PDB file of C-alpha atoms in Angstrom:
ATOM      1  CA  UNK R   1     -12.057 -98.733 113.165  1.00 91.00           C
ATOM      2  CA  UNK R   2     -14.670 -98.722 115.648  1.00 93.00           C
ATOM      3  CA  UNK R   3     -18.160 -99.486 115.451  1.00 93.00           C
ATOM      4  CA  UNK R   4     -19.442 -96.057 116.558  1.00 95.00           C
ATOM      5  CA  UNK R   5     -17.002 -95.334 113.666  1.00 95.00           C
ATOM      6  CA  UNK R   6     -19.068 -97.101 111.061  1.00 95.00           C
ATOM      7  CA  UNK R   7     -22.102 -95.873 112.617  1.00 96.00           C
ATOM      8  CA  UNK R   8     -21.218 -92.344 112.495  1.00 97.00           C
ATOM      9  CA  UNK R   9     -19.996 -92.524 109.022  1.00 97.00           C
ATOM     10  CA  UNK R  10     -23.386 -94.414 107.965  1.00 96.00           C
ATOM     11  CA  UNK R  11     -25.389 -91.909 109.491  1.00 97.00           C
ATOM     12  CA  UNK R  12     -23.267 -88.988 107.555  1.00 98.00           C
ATOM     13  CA  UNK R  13     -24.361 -91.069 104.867  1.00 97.00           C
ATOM     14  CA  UNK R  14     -27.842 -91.415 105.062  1.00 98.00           C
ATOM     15  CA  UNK R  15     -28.388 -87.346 106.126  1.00 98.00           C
ATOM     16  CA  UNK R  16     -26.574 -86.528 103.133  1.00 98.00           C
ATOM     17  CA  UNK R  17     -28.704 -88.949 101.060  1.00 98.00           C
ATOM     18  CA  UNK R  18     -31.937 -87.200 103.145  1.00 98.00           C
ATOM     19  CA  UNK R  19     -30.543 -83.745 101.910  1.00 98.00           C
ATOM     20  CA  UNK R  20     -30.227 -85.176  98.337  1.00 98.00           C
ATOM     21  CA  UNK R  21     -34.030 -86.036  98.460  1.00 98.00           C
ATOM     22  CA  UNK R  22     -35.573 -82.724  99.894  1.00 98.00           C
ATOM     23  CA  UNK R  23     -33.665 -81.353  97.540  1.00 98.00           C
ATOM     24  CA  UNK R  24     -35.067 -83.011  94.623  1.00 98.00           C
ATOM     25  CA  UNK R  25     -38.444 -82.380  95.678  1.00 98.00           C
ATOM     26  CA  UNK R  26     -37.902 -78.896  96.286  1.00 98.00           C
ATOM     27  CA  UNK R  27     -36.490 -78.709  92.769  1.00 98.00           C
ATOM     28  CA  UNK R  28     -40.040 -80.898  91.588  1.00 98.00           C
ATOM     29  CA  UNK R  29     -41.948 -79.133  93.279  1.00 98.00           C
ATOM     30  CA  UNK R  30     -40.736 -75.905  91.847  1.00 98.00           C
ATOM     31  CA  UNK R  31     -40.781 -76.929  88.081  1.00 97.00           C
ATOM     32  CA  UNK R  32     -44.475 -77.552  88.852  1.00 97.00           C
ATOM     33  CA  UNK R  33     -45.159 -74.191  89.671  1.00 97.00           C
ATOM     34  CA  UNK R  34     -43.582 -73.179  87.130  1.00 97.00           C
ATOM     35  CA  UNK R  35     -45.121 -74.784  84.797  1.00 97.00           C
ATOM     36  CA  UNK R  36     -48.667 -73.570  85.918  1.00 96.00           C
ATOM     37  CA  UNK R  37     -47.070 -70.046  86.204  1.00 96.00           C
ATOM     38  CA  UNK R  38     -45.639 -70.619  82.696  1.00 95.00           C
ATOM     39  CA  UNK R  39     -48.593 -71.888  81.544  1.00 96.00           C
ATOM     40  CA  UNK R  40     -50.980 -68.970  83.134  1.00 95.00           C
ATOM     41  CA  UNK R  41     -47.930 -66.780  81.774  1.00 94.00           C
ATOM     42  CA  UNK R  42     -48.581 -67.318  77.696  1.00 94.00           C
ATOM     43  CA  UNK R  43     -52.093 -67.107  78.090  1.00 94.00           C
ATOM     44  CA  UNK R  44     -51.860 -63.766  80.068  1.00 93.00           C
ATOM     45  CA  UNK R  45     -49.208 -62.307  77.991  1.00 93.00           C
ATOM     46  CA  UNK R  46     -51.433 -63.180  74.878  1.00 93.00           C
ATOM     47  CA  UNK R  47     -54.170 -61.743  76.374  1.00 91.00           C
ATOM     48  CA  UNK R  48     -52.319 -58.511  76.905  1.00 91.00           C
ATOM     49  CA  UNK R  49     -50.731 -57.699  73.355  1.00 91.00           C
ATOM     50  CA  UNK R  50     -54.410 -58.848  71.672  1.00 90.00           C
ATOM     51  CA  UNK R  51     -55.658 -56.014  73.677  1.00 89.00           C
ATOM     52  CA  UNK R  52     -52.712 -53.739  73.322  1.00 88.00           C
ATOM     53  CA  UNK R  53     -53.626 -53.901  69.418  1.00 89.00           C
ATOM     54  CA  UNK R  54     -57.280 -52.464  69.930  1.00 85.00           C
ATOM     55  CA  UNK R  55     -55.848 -49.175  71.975  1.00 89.00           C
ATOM     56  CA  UNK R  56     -53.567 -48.549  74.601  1.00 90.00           C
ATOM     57  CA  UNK R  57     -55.524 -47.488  78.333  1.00 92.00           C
ATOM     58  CA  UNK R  58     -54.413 -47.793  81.974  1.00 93.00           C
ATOM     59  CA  UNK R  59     -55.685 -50.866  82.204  1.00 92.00           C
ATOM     60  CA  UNK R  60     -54.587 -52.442  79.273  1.00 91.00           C
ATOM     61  CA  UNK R  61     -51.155 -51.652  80.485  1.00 93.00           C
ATOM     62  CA  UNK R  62     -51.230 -52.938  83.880  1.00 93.00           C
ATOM     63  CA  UNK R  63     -52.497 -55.968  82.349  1.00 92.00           C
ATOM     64  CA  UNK R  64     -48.946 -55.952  80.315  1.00 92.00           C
ATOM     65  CA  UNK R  65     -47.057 -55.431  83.411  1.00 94.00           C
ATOM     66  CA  UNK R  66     -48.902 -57.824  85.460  1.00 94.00           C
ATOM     67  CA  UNK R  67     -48.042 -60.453  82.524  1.00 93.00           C
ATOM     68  CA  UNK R  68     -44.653 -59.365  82.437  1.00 94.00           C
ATOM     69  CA  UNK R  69     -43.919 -59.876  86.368  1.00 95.00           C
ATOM     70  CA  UNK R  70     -45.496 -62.989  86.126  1.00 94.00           C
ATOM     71  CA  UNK R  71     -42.671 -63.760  83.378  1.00 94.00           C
ATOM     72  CA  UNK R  72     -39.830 -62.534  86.007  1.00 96.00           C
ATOM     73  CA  UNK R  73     -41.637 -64.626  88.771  1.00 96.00           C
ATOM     74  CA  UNK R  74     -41.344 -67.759  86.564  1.00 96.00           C
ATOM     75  CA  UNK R  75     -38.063 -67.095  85.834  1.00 96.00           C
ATOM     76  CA  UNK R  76     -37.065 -66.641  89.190  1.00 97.00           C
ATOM     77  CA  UNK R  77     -38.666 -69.412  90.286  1.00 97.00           C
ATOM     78  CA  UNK R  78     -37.012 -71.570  87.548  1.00 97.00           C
ATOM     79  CA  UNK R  79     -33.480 -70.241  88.909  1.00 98.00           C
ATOM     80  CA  UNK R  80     -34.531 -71.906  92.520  1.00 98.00           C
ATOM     81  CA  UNK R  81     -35.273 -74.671  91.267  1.00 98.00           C
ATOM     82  CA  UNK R  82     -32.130 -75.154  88.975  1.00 98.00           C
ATOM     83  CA  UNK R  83     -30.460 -74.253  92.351  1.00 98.00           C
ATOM     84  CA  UNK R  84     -31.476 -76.894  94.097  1.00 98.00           C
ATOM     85  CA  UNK R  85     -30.873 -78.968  91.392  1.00 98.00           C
ATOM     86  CA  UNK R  86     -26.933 -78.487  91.319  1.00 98.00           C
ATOM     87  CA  UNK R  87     -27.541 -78.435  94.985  1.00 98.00           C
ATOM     88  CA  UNK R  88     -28.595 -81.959  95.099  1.00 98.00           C
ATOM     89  CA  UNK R  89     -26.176 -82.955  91.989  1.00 98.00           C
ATOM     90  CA  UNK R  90     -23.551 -81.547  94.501  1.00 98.00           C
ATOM     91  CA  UNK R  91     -24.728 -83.157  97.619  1.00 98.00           C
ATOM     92  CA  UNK R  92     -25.476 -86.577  95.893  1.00 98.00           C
ATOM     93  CA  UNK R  93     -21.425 -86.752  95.128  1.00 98.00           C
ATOM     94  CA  UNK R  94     -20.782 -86.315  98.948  1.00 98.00           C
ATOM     95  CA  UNK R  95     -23.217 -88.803  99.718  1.00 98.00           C
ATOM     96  CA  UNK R  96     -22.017 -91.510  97.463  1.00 98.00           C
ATOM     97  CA  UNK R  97     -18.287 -90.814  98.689  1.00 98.00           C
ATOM     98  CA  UNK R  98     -19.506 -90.857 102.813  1.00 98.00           C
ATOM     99  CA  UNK R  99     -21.446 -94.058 101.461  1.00 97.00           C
ATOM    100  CA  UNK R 100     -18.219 -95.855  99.986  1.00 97.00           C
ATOM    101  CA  UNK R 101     -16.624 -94.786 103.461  1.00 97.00           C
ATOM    102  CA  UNK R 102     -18.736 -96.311 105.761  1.00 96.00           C
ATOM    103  CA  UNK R 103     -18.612 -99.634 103.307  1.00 96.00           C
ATOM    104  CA  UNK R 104     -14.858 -99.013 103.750  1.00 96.00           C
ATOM    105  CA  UNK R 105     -14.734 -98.646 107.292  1.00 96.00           C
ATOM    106  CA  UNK R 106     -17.191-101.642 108.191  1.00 94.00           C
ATOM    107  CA  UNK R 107     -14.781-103.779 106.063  1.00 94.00           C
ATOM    108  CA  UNK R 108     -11.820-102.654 108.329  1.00 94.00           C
ATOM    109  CA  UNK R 109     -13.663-103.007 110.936  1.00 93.00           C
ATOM    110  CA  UNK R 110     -14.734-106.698 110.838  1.00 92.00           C
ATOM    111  CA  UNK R 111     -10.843-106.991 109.648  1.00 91.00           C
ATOM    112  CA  UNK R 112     -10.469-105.186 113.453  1.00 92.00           C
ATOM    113  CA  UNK R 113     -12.611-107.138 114.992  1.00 90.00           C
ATOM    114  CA  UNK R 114     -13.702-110.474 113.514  1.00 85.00           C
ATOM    115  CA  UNK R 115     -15.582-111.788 116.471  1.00 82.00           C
ATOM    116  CA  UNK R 116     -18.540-108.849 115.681  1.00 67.00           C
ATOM    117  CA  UNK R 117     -18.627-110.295 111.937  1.00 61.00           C
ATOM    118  CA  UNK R 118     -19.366-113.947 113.361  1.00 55.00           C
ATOM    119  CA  UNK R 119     -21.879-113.041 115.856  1.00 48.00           C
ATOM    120  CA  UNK R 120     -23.597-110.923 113.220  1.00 56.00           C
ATOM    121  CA  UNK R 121     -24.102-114.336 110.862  1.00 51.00           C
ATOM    122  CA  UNK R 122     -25.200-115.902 113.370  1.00 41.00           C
TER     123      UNK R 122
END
């Protein structure tokens, strides 16, 4: 095994491990906005069935639908985020295999050549 072997396989490695973590945010940063959605979500949707119990008007049902495509934006935007989620949970499995690979193949190598093991203690 060659060096540019262990080097290639280390930077596999770490650009997996970079996916991993844009991943994860992406997947943070999503169950934020959800959260405000969800949040803005119940307290529209509230608003819209106390005023659906006075009387029914245009408005009053536009409010309804605007509070229920809020709902299918949140869930939607939940779904991304649970995407990238089993994205990273994916990814992460690739990255810790490339990872034990390149610990592999810098063990061979040094086995290969034990001159580049003694002039990297030095």
């Amino acid at each position: 095994v060659t060096e540019a072997d262990v080097i290639a396989l280390v930077e596999k490695a770490e650009d997996l491990w970079a996916k991993v973590e844009a991943l994860r945010k992406e997947a943070n940063e999503l169950s934020i906005q959800a959260e405000v959605l969800g949040q803005e979500t119940e307290e529209s949707a509230a608003d819209a069935v106390d005023s659906l119990k006075e009387s029914i008007s245009e408005q009053k049902l536009e409010e309804a639908n605007n509070a229920q495509n809020s709902c299918i934006d949140l869930g939607m935007i939940l779904d991304k985020a649970m995407r990238a989620t089993e994205e990273a949970d994916r990814i992460e499995v690739l990255a810790d295999e490339a990872l034990s690979a390149s610990e592999s193949a810098l063990e061979q190598h040094l086995i290969d050549f034990p001159e580049d093991d003694e002039i990297n203690t030095l």
